[in-house]
XYZ file of C-alpha atoms in Angstrom:
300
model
C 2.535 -65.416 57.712
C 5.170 -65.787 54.635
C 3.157 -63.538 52.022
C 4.702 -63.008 48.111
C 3.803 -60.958 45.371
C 4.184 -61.725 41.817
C 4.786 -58.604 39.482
C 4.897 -59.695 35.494
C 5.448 -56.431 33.979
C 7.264 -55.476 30.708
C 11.469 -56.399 31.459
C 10.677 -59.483 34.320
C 8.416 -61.620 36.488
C 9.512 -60.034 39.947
C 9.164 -62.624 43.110
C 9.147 -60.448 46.235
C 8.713 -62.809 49.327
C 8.306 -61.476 52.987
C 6.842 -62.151 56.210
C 4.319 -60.309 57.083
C 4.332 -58.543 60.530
C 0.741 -56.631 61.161
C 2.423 -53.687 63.394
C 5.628 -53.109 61.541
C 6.918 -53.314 57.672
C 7.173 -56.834 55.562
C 10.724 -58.301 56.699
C 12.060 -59.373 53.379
C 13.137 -62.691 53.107
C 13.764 -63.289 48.799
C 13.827 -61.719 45.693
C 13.942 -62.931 42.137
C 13.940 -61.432 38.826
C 12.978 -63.801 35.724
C 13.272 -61.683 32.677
C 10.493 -61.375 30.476
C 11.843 -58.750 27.660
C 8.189 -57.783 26.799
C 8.561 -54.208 26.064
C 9.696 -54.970 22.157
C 8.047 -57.836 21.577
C 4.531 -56.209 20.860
C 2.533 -56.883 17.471
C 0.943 -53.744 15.551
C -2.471 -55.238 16.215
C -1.190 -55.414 20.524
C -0.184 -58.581 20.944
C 2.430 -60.145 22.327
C 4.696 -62.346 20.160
C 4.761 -65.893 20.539
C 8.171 -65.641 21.604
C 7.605 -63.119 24.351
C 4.931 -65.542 25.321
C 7.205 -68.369 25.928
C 9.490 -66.139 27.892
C 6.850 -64.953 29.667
C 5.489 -68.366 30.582
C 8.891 -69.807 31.834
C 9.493 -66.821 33.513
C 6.516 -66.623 35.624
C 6.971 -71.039 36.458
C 10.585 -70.506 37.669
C 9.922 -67.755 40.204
C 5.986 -69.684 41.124
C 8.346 -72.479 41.722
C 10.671 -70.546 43.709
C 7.559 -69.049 46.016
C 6.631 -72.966 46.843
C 10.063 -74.069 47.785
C 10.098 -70.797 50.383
C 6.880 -72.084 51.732
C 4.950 -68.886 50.614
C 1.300 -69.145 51.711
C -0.442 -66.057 50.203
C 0.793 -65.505 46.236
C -0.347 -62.568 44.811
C 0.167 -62.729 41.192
C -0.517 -59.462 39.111
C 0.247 -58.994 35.266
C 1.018 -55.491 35.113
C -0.318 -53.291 31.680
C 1.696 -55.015 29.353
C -0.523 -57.938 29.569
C -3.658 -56.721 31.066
C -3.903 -54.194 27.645
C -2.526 -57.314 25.208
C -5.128 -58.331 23.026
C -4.236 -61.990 23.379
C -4.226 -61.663 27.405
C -6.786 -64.797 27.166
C -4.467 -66.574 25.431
C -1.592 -65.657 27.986
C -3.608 -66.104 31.379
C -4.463 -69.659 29.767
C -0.597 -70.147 29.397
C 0.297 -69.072 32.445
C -2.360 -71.049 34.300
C -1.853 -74.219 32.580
C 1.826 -74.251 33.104
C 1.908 -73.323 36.580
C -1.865 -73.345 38.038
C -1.254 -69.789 38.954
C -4.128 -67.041 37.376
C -2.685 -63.918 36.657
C -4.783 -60.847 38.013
C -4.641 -56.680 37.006
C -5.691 -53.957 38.460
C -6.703 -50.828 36.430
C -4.194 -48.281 36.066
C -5.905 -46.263 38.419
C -6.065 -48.898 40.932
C -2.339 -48.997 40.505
C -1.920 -45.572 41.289
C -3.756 -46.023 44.472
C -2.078 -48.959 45.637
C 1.494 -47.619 44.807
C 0.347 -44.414 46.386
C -0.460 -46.231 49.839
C 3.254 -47.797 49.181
C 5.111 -44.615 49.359
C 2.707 -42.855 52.101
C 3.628 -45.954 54.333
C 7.351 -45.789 53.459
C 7.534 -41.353 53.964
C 6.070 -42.218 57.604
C 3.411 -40.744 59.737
C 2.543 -36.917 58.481
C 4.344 -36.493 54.932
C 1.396 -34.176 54.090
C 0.254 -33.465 50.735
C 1.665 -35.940 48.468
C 2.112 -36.071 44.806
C 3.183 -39.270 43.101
C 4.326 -40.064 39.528
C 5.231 -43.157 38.110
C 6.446 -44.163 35.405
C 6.297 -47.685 34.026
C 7.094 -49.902 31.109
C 3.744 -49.268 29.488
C 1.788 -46.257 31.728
C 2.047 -43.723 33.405
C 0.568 -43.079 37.503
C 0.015 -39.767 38.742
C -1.792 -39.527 42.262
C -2.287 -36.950 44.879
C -3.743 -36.806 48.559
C -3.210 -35.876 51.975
C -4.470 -39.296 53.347
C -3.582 -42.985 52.466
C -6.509 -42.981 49.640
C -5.549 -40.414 47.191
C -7.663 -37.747 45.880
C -6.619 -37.846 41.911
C -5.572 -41.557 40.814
C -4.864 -41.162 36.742
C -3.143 -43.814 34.266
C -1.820 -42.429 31.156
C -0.853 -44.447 27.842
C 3.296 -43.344 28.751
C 4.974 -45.950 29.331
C 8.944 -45.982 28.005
C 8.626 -49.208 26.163
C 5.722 -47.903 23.660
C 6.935 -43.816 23.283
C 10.637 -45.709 22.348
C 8.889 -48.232 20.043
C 6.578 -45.581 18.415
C 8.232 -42.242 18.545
C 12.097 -43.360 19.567
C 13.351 -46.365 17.057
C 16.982 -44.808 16.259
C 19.597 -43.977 18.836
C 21.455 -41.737 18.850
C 18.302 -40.164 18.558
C 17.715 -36.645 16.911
C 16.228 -33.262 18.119
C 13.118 -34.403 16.269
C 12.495 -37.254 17.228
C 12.622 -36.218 21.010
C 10.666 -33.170 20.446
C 7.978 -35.684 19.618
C 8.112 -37.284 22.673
C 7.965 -33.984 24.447
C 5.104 -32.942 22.641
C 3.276 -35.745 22.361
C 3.502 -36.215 26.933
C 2.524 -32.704 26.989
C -1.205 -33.024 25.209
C -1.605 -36.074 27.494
C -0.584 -34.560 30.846
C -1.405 -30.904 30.388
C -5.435 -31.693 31.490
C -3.695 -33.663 34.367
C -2.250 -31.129 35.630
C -5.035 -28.543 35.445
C -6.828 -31.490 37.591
C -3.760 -31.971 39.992
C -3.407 -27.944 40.552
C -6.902 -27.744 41.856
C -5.499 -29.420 44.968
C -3.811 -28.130 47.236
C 0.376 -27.504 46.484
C 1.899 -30.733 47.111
C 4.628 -30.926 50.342
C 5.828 -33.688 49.023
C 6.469 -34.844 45.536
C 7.456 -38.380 44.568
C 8.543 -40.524 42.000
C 8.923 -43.707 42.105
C 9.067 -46.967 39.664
C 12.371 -48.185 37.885
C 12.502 -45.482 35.599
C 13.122 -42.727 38.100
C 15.454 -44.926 40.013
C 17.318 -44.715 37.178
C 17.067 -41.428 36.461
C 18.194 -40.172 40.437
C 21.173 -42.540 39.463
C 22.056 -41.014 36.231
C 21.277 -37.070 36.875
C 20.001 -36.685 40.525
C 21.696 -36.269 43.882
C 21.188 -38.941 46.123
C 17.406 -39.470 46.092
C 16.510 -36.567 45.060
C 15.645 -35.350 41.109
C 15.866 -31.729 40.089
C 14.062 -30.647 36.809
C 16.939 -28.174 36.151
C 19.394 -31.640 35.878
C 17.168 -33.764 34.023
C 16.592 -31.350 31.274
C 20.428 -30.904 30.813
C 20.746 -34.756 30.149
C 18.505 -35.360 27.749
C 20.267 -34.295 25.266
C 23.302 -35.895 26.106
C 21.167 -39.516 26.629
C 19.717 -38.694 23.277
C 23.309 -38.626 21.473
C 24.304 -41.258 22.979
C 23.921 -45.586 21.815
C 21.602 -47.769 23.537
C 25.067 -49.743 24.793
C 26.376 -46.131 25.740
C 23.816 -45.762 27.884
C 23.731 -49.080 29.385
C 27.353 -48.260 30.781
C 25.893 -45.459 32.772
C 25.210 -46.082 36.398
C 22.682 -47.992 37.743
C 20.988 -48.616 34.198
C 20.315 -51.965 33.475
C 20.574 -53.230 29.765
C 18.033 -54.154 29.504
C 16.436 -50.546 29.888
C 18.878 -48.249 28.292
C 16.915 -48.260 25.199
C 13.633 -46.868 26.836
C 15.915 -44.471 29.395
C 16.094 -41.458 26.490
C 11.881 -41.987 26.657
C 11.726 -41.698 30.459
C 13.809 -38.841 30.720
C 11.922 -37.278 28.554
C 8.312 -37.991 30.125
C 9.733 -37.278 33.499
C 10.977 -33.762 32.825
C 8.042 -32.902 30.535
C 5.486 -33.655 33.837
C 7.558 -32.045 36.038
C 7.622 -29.185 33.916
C 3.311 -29.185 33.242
C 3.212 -29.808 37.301
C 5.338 -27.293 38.483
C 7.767 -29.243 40.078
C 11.208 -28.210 40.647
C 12.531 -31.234 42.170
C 11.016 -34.797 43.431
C 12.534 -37.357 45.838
C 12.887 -41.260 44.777
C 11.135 -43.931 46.748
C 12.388 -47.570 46.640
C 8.848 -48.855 47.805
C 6.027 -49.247 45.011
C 3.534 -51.569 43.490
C 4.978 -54.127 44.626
C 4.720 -53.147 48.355
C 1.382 -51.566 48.265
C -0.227 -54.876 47.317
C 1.626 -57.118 50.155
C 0.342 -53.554 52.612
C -2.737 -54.173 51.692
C -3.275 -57.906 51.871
C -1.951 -57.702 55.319
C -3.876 -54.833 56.274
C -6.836 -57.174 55.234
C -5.377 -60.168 56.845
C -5.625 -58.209 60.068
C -8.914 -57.416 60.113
């Protein structure tokens, strides 16, 4: 069965098509990326801009129209937090639906966690043990942490790049500060985290995953794999340097280089409350969990 997920989150509308195969993984068969450019186009009061609307609506028709002419037969459409936590997401579902008869769902950011968590269990294979995940998106942040494919902890955190940059970030270069803000401000938010997450057992396994830490593994990591000890040396160097700067570093696209100084930042700062010395970088996420679980439930 040709399966697709839908992910409308704060930079694009992200078509992932596959066909699904109940005993193995998906077998990709498209991608597309419609840019959305959400991140900066939020009101005081939370709302998207009528202009980030529009975007946001042609964005989501052209890859919906791309999902029909590869005969998809199972969309699953989810607006991300960027929408679901807009206060005119009425007005955008309405959009969305008239304009291409497609109703945009959400999950909590909890449920997110848990679904992205499944993802990377899946992808690490058979007995990866005690896993920790963190995530970090446009808008929130994921933390989750189990031995099975349900995690124990599932958390969402307000720490997403796009609003520390907007709020706490709005020059760059950006000075010492500015990102000790940042710092501080991740730190009262994920210090009772991770007196919650150290009641667990110690982690065998810790993950990150999302396009921030791809990023990030690109920029200052080794492979797939993100040491604490690295990170912490480049954020001061991402924090002198432009927005365009930055875009000219590896594997950062432009249109995240502004929120990259914000990410490192939040990344080093958990892995500093958590204890964590170094993480490894899975490709698999939302995204995957979703199209793992509707065929899990297609199976049944």
């Amino acid at each position: 069965m040709r399966l697709a997920v839908l992910d409308v989150g704060s930079n694009s509308a992200h078509l992932q098509v596959v066909d699904a195969r109940t005993s193995e993984a998906p077998l990709p068969v498209f991608r597309l990326k419609a840019p959305t450019l959400l991140a900066e186009s939020v009101t005081p009061d939370g709302a998207l801009t009528p202009d980030a609307v529009e975007r946001l609506v042609s964005a989501v028709a052209r890859t919906v129209e791309a999902s029909r002419r590869h005969a998809v037969a199972d969309l699953i459409p989810l607006a991300t937090a960027t929408i679901r936590d807009a206060t005119n997401n009425a007005e955008i579902r309405r959009r969305v639906r008239e304009a291409t008869g497609v109703e945009l769902r959400s999950l909590s950011g909890e449920d997110e966690a848990r679904v992205t968590f499944l993802a990377v269990r899946r992808y690490l294979g058979a007995h990866p043990g005690q896993l920790l995940l963190l995530d970090i998106g446009g808008m929130s942040m994921e933390f989750a942490a189990g031995a099975g494919e349900n995690p124990d902890v599932a958390v969402s955190l307000p720490l997403g790049a796009g609003p520390l940059t907007r709020q706490l970030l709005p020059h760059h270069p950006a000075g010492p500060g500015a990102v000790a803000a940042v710092r501080d401000h991740v730190h009262a938010a994920v210090r009772p985290i991770a007196a919650q997450l150290t009641r667990l057992p110690r982690p065998d396994r810790v993950v990150g995953t999302s396009k921030t830490f791809k990023q990030l593994v690109r920029v200052a990591g080794d492979g797939r794999r993100l040491t604490r000890h690295r990170l912490r040396r480049w954020v001061p160097r991402l924090a002198r340097m432009s927005v365009q700067e930055r875009a000219k570093l590896p594997g950062v696209a432009a249109s995240r280089a502004r929120q990259l100084l914000a990410g490192a930042v939040t990344a080093a700062t958990a892995m500093e409350l958590l204890d964590v010395p170094a993480l490894e970088v899975c490709p698999w996420a939302l995204r995957e969990g979703l199209l793992l679980r509707r065929i899990t439930e297609l199976s049944v």
